[in-house]
Coordinates of C-alpha atoms in Angstrom, one line a residue:
M8 CA 87.1 -70.4 -67.3
I9 CA 84.0 -72.0 -68.9
I10 CA 82.2 -74.8 -67.0
S11 CA 79.4 -76.7 -68.7
R12 CA 76.9 -79.4 -67.8
R13 CA 74.5 -81.5 -69.9
E14 CA 71.2 -83.2 -68.9
G15 CA 69.1 -84.8 -71.6
P16 CA 68.6 -82.3 -74.4
F17 CA 69.7 -79.4 -72.3
A18 CA 73.2 -77.9 -72.0
A19 CA 74.1 -75.2 -69.4
E20 CA 77.4 -73.4 -69.0
I21 CA 78.9 -70.6 -66.9
N22 CA 81.4 -68.3 -68.5
G23 CA 82.7 -65.8 -66.1
D24 CA 79.7 -64.1 -64.5
L25 CA 77.1 -65.4 -67.1
L26 CA 74.9 -68.5 -66.9
S27 CA 73.5 -69.6 -70.2
A28 CA 71.3 -72.5 -71.3
R29 CA 70.3 -74.0 -74.6
R30 CA 68.2 -76.9 -75.9
E31 CA 69.8 -79.2 -78.5
T32 CA 67.8 -81.3 -80.9
P33 CA 69.7 -83.9 -83.0
E34 CA 68.6 -84.0 -86.7
E35 CA 68.2 -87.2 -88.6
G36 CA 70.4 -88.0 -91.6
H37 CA 70.4 -90.7 -94.2
G38 CA 73.5 -92.5 -95.5
M39 CA 74.3 -95.2 -98.0
N40 CA 71.9 -98.1 -98.3
G41 CA 69.3 -96.2 -96.4
A42 CA 71.3 -96.1 -93.1
V43 CA 69.9 -93.6 -90.6
F44 CA 72.1 -91.6 -88.4
L45 CA 71.9 -88.5 -86.2
T46 CA 73.7 -85.4 -87.4
R47 CA 75.0 -82.6 -85.2
A48 CA 72.3 -81.2 -82.9
A49 CA 70.5 -78.0 -83.7
S50 CA 71.0 -75.6 -80.8
E51 CA 68.2 -73.4 -79.5
P52 CA 69.4 -70.7 -77.0
L53 CA 67.0 -70.4 -74.0
F54 CA 68.3 -67.7 -71.7
V55 CA 71.4 -65.8 -70.4
L56 CA 71.5 -64.3 -66.9
P57 CA 74.2 -63.0 -64.5
V58 CA 74.9 -65.3 -61.6
S59 CA 76.2 -62.4 -59.5
E60 CA 72.5 -61.5 -59.0
R61 CA 72.2 -64.8 -57.1
P62 CA 68.9 -66.0 -58.6
W63 CA 66.6 -68.6 -57.3
F64 CA 65.0 -71.1 -59.6
V65 CA 61.4 -72.0 -59.1
M66 CA 59.3 -74.7 -60.8
H67 CA 55.7 -74.0 -61.8
G68 CA 53.2 -76.1 -63.6
D69 CA 54.1 -74.5 -66.9
G70 CA 57.8 -74.4 -66.6
L71 CA 60.9 -72.9 -64.9
Y72 CA 61.1 -69.4 -63.5
A73 CA 63.9 -67.3 -61.9
Q74 CA 63.8 -64.7 -59.2
N75 CA 66.2 -62.6 -57.1
A76 CA 66.0 -60.3 -54.2
R77 CA 65.3 -57.2 -56.4
D78 CA 63.3 -58.4 -59.4
A79 CA 60.0 -60.1 -59.9
L80 CA 59.5 -63.7 -61.0
A81 CA 60.7 -64.2 -64.6
P82 CA 60.0 -67.2 -66.9
L83 CA 63.0 -69.0 -68.3
Y84 CA 61.5 -72.0 -70.0
R85 CA 58.1 -73.5 -70.5
G86 CA 57.7 -77.2 -71.2
E87 CA 57.1 -80.6 -69.7
D88 CA 60.8 -81.3 -69.6
A89 CA 61.5 -78.2 -67.5
G90 CA 62.5 -80.5 -64.6
Q91 CA 65.5 -81.7 -66.6
L92 CA 66.6 -78.2 -67.2
L93 CA 66.4 -77.4 -63.5
R94 CA 68.6 -80.5 -62.7
C95 CA 71.1 -79.4 -65.4
I96 CA 71.4 -75.9 -63.8
S97 CA 71.5 -77.3 -60.3
D98 CA 74.3 -79.8 -61.1
L99 CA 76.2 -77.0 -62.9
L100 CA 76.0 -74.6 -60.0
T101 CA 77.0 -77.4 -57.6
T102 CA 80.0 -78.2 -59.7
V103 CA 81.0 -74.5 -59.8
E104 CA 80.7 -74.1 -56.1
S105 CA 82.7 -77.2 -55.4
K106 CA 85.5 -76.0 -57.6
R107 CA 85.4 -72.6 -56.0
L108 CA 85.7 -74.1 -52.5
R109 CA 88.5 -76.4 -53.7
G110 CA 90.4 -73.4 -55.1
R111 CA 89.9 -71.5 -51.8
K112 CA 91.4 -74.4 -49.9
L113 CA 94.3 -74.7 -52.3
R114 CA 95.0 -70.9 -51.9
K115 CA 94.9 -71.2 -48.1
L116 CA 97.3 -74.2 -48.3
G117 CA 99.6 -72.1 -50.5
Y118 CA 99.5 -69.2 -48.1
A119 CA 100.3 -71.5 -45.2
L120 CA 103.3 -73.0 -47.1
V121 CA 104.6 -69.5 -47.9
V122 CA 104.3 -68.5 -44.3
A123 CA 106.0 -71.7 -43.1
G124 CA 108.8 -71.2 -45.6
L125 CA 109.3 -67.6 -44.5
T126 CA 109.3 -68.6 -40.9
A127 CA 111.8 -71.4 -41.5
A128 CA 114.1 -69.0 -43.4
W129 CA 113.9 -66.4 -40.6
L130 CA 114.8 -69.1 -38.0
T131 CA 117.7 -70.3 -40.1
T132 CA 119.0 -66.7 -40.5
A133 CA 118.6 -66.1 -36.8
V134 CA 120.5 -69.2 -35.8
M135 CA 123.3 -68.4 -38.3
A136 CA 123.5 -64.8 -37.1
S137 CA 123.6 -66.0 -33.5
R138 CA 126.6 -68.3 -34.3
L139 CA 128.4 -65.6 -36.3
F140 CA 128.1 -62.8 -33.8
S141 CA 128.3 -64.6 -30.5
P142 CA 131.8 -64.8 -29.0
E143 CA 133.3 -68.3 -28.4
D144 CA 134.3 -67.3 -24.9
P145 CA 131.2 -66.3 -22.8
R146 CA 133.5 -64.3 -20.6
L147 CA 134.0 -61.8 -23.4
L148 CA 130.4 -60.7 -23.2
T149 CA 130.0 -57.2 -21.8
T150 CA 128.3 -57.1 -18.4
V151 CA 125.7 -54.4 -17.7
D152 CA 125.2 -52.8 -14.3
T153 CA 121.4 -52.8 -14.0
R154 CA 121.6 -50.1 -11.3
T155 CA 122.7 -47.6 -14.0
V156 CA 120.0 -48.6 -16.5
F157 CA 116.8 -49.3 -14.5
H158 CA 116.9 -46.1 -12.4
S159 CA 114.1 -44.0 -11.2
V160 CA 113.2 -40.9 -13.2
V161 CA 112.6 -37.9 -11.1
G162 CA 109.7 -35.7 -12.4
P163 CA 106.0 -35.4 -12.6
D164 CA 103.8 -38.5 -13.3
C165 CA 102.6 -38.3 -16.9
H166 CA 99.2 -39.8 -15.7
A167 CA 98.8 -37.4 -12.8
A168 CA 95.4 -35.9 -12.3
P169 CA 94.9 -32.2 -13.4
E170 CA 95.2 -29.5 -10.9
T171 CA 92.1 -28.5 -9.0
G172 CA 90.0 -26.0 -10.9
V173 CA 91.7 -26.7 -14.3
P174 CA 89.4 -28.4 -16.8
D175 CA 90.6 -31.8 -18.0
G176 CA 89.6 -31.4 -21.6
R177 CA 88.6 -35.0 -22.0
P178 CA 85.1 -36.4 -22.4
Y179 CA 83.9 -38.4 -19.4
R180 CA 84.0 -42.1 -20.0
T181 CA 82.0 -44.5 -17.8
N182 CA 84.7 -47.2 -18.3
E183 CA 87.5 -45.2 -16.7
S184 CA 89.3 -46.8 -13.8
P185 CA 89.2 -45.2 -10.3
S186 CA 92.7 -43.7 -10.9
G187 CA 91.3 -41.7 -13.8
R188 CA 93.1 -43.8 -16.4
P189 CA 91.0 -45.2 -19.3
G190 CA 90.2 -48.9 -19.0
P191 CA 89.6 -51.3 -21.9
Q192 CA 87.3 -49.7 -24.5
P193 CA 84.2 -51.7 -25.4
Q194 CA 83.7 -52.8 -28.9
Q195 CA 81.3 -50.5 -30.7
P196 CA 79.0 -51.9 -33.4
T197 CA 79.9 -50.7 -36.9
T198 CA 76.3 -50.3 -38.0
A199 CA 73.2 -49.8 -36.0
A200 CA 70.5 -52.4 -36.3
A201 CA 67.2 -51.2 -37.8
A202 CA 64.7 -50.0 -35.2
D203 CA 62.1 -52.4 -36.4
G204 CA 64.4 -55.4 -36.5
W205 CA 64.3 -55.7 -40.3
D206 CA 67.8 -55.7 -41.7
L207 CA 66.8 -55.3 -45.4
P208 CA 68.8 -52.5 -46.9
Q209 CA 66.9 -49.3 -47.4
N210 CA 67.5 -49.1 -51.1
V211 CA 65.9 -52.6 -51.5
R212 CA 63.0 -51.5 -49.2
A213 CA 62.4 -48.5 -51.4
E214 CA 61.8 -50.8 -54.4
L215 CA 59.8 -53.4 -52.5
P216 CA 56.3 -51.8 -52.7
A217 CA 56.4 -51.8 -56.5
K218 CA 57.5 -55.4 -56.6
L219 CA 54.7 -56.5 -54.2
R220 CA 52.2 -54.5 -56.2
N221 CA 53.3 -56.2 -59.4
A222 CA 53.2 -59.6 -57.8
A223 CA 49.7 -59.0 -56.4
S224 CA 48.4 -57.8 -59.8
R225 CA 49.1 -61.2 -61.3
G226 CA 46.4 -62.9 -59.2
L227 CA 48.5 -66.0 -58.5
F228 CA 50.3 -65.3 -55.2
T229 CA 47.9 -63.4 -53.0
V230 CA 44.6 -63.4 -51.1
P231 CA 43.1 -59.9 -51.4
L232 CA 40.9 -59.2 -48.4
S233 CA 39.8 -55.8 -49.8
S234 CA 40.4 -53.5 -52.8
G235 CA 39.4 -50.1 -54.1
H236 CA 41.0 -48.0 -51.3
A237 CA 43.7 -45.4 -51.7
R238 CA 46.3 -47.1 -49.5
T239 CA 47.5 -50.8 -49.3
L240 CA 49.0 -53.1 -46.7
Y241 CA 50.9 -56.2 -47.8
V242 CA 50.9 -59.0 -45.2
F243 CA 53.0 -62.2 -45.1
A244 CA 51.0 -64.5 -42.9
D245 CA 50.8 -68.2 -42.0
P246 CA 47.4 -69.5 -40.7
A247 CA 49.2 -71.8 -38.3
C248 CA 51.0 -68.9 -36.7
P249 CA 49.5 -67.9 -33.3
N250 CA 50.2 -64.2 -33.8
C251 CA 48.6 -64.4 -37.3
Q252 CA 45.5 -66.0 -35.7
R253 CA 45.4 -63.2 -33.1
M254 CA 45.9 -60.4 -35.7
E255 CA 43.4 -61.8 -38.3
R256 CA 40.5 -59.8 -36.9
H257 CA 42.5 -56.6 -37.0
F258 CA 43.5 -57.3 -40.6
E259 CA 39.8 -57.8 -41.4
T260 CA 38.9 -54.6 -39.7
A261 CA 41.6 -52.7 -41.5
A262 CA 40.3 -54.1 -44.8
G263 CA 37.4 -51.7 -44.4
A264 CA 39.7 -48.7 -44.8
V265 CA 42.7 -49.9 -46.8
N266 CA 43.5 -52.6 -49.3
V267 CA 44.8 -55.6 -47.3
V268 CA 46.7 -58.1 -49.5
I269 CA 47.8 -61.4 -48.0
F270 CA 50.9 -63.3 -49.2
P271 CA 50.3 -66.8 -47.6
V272 CA 53.4 -68.6 -46.4
T273 CA 54.0 -71.8 -44.4
I274 CA 56.8 -70.7 -42.1
E275 CA 55.2 -71.9 -38.9
G276 CA 52.9 -74.7 -39.9
R277 CA 54.9 -76.2 -42.8
E278 CA 53.1 -79.2 -44.2
A279 CA 49.9 -78.5 -42.2
S280 CA 49.8 -75.0 -43.5
L281 CA 50.5 -76.1 -47.1
N282 CA 47.7 -78.6 -47.0
A283 CA 45.3 -75.9 -45.7
L284 CA 46.4 -73.2 -48.1
T285 CA 46.5 -75.2 -51.3
P286 CA 42.7 -75.4 -51.7
V287 CA 42.5 -71.6 -50.9
M288 CA 45.1 -70.6 -53.5
A289 CA 43.6 -73.0 -56.1
L290 CA 40.3 -70.9 -56.0
P291 CA 39.7 -68.0 -58.3
E292 CA 41.2 -64.8 -56.8
G293 CA 37.8 -63.3 -56.0
E294 CA 36.8 -66.4 -53.9
R295 CA 40.0 -66.7 -51.8
A296 CA 39.2 -64.1 -49.1
A297 CA 36.2 -66.1 -47.8
A298 CA 38.1 -69.3 -47.8
W299 CA 41.1 -67.6 -46.1
K300 CA 38.8 -66.2 -43.3
Q301 CA 37.3 -69.7 -42.8
L302 CA 40.8 -71.0 -41.9
F303 CA 40.6 -68.7 -38.8
A304 CA 37.1 -69.6 -37.8
A305 CA 36.7 -71.1 -34.4
D306 CA 35.9 -74.6 -35.8
A307 CA 38.6 -74.6 -38.5
G308 CA 41.2 -77.4 -38.2
I309 CA 44.2 -75.1 -38.3
G310 CA 42.8 -72.8 -35.6
V311 CA 41.9 -75.5 -33.1
P312 CA 44.7 -78.1 -32.6
G313 CA 43.5 -81.7 -33.4
A314 CA 40.4 -80.7 -35.3
A315 CA 39.8 -81.9 -38.8
Q316 CA 40.4 -79.7 -41.8
T317 CA 37.3 -78.2 -43.4
A318 CA 38.8 -76.8 -46.6
P319 CA 37.6 -78.7 -49.7
A320 CA 40.1 -80.9 -51.5
V321 CA 41.4 -79.8 -54.9
T322 CA 40.2 -82.2 -57.6
D323 CA 42.3 -80.6 -60.4
E324 CA 45.9 -81.6 -59.8
T325 CA 47.1 -78.9 -62.2
Q326 CA 45.4 -76.2 -60.1
A327 CA 46.8 -77.8 -56.9
E328 CA 50.3 -77.7 -58.4
T329 CA 50.0 -74.1 -59.5
A330 CA 48.7 -73.2 -56.0
R331 CA 51.6 -75.0 -54.3
G332 CA 54.0 -73.2 -56.7
A333 CA 52.6 -69.8 -55.8
I334 CA 53.0 -70.5 -52.1
G335 CA 56.6 -71.7 -52.8
V336 CA 57.3 -68.4 -54.5
N337 CA 56.0 -66.5 -51.5
E338 CA 58.4 -68.6 -49.3
V339 CA 61.3 -67.5 -51.6
A340 CA 60.2 -63.8 -51.3
F341 CA 59.9 -64.2 -47.5
R342 CA 63.5 -65.3 -47.2
A343 CA 64.8 -63.0 -49.9
Y344 CA 63.4 -59.9 -48.2
R345 CA 64.7 -61.1 -44.8
L346 CA 61.4 -60.9 -43.0
P347 CA 61.9 -61.6 -39.3
G348 CA 58.6 -63.4 -38.7
T349 CA 54.9 -63.6 -39.2
P350 CA 52.7 -61.8 -39.6
W351 CA 54.9 -59.2 -41.2
T352 CA 53.0 -56.2 -42.6
I353 CA 54.5 -53.7 -45.1
S354 CA 52.8 -50.5 -46.1
D355 CA 52.7 -49.3 -49.7
D356 CA 55.5 -46.9 -48.9
G357 CA 57.8 -49.7 -47.8
R358 CA 57.6 -49.3 -44.0
Y359 CA 57.0 -52.1 -41.5
V360 CA 53.6 -51.6 -39.9
P361 CA 53.8 -52.6 -36.1
Q362 CA 51.1 -54.9 -34.9
G363 CA 50.1 -52.3 -32.2
V364 CA 49.2 -49.8 -35.0
L365 CA 46.7 -52.3 -36.5
N366 CA 44.8 -52.5 -33.2
S367 CA 43.3 -49.0 -33.8
P368 CA 41.9 -47.6 -37.1
A369 CA 42.9 -44.1 -35.9
A370 CA 46.5 -45.2 -35.2
L371 CA 46.7 -46.9 -38.6
A372 CA 45.4 -43.8 -40.4
D373 CA 47.9 -41.6 -38.5
F374 CA 50.8 -44.1 -39.3
L375 CA 50.0 -44.1 -43.0
N376 CA 49.9 -40.3 -43.0
G377 CA 53.4 -40.2 -41.7
G378 CA 53.0 -40.7 -37.9
G379 CA 55.8 -42.2 -35.9
H380 CA 53.9 -44.9 -34.0
D381 CA 56.1 -47.6 -32.5
G382 CA 53.3 -50.0 -32.2
Q383 CA 53.4 -50.2 -28.4

């Protein structure tokens, strides 16, 4: 089934598992007596991508981008009218989802009608059978002597305890009743939760360091506290987060031994964090570290409740929009990678780095070399 949607010059459609979009431009034609009319639009394909990958669509200053949980940010269309294309795609996906939910409800209704019909047929058959096989005179029914049916069976109890000195052969269960008979069995979880509380599948975790490294290399989304070291830590942090404020000095200490790359997010502070981070992310990459550290200074507005912000305002709105877009992409990644909270530190081999490990340079070095610290 093909479902399509139009918005301005854009047309998007879903055919099976594929989402495609194109831009149509009407061409001008001339008729008799100089009449001007528009001919059939020239169609320019923009992109085709599978919707099974469940992509997110993100607006930047220069256009529309897509991202999913496994791949890096990919450009779809650049132009001032990218917002129209985003509305077109959003309306199409909303229409598809509505039809899917409507179809599910109809299927459930159909199943309910089938079950009701079968139940009615069974009851009708039971009533007819009862009338056909029941004698008209109740006295013709055979009587049963319950004393010859519900009699005691002489013999050993099938649940008797084993003889003394004879092994039972069953594993001991703490939920057995005092009589030795098993009680109700507790429900066992089908899968064990990850020890670090991070439920991202291991196969996605294995690919994550390369994606983070690729994102950091673009210079748009990160605050690099240090570089030039052999190992790297990637940190998702919000300057309004109390734990991030407490851990900042440890990140700055670790930056002397490893590369520390910050992906700023606004999970905790929301608008306050966005207002504080926008001037930082609008700076050239090499100047962001000093501005980031200033957010955690004792007299910084975001570190002391009620104090005024000290970050300079961004005069170039294009730079501000690009900075906000970069922070928005980090938010998408935070949720796509199912990070439980902030700060969340990931080593360059995909492991979560406990906060306790960062308290000691020796513990961090041992962890990165394969140690099993739990961060306590």
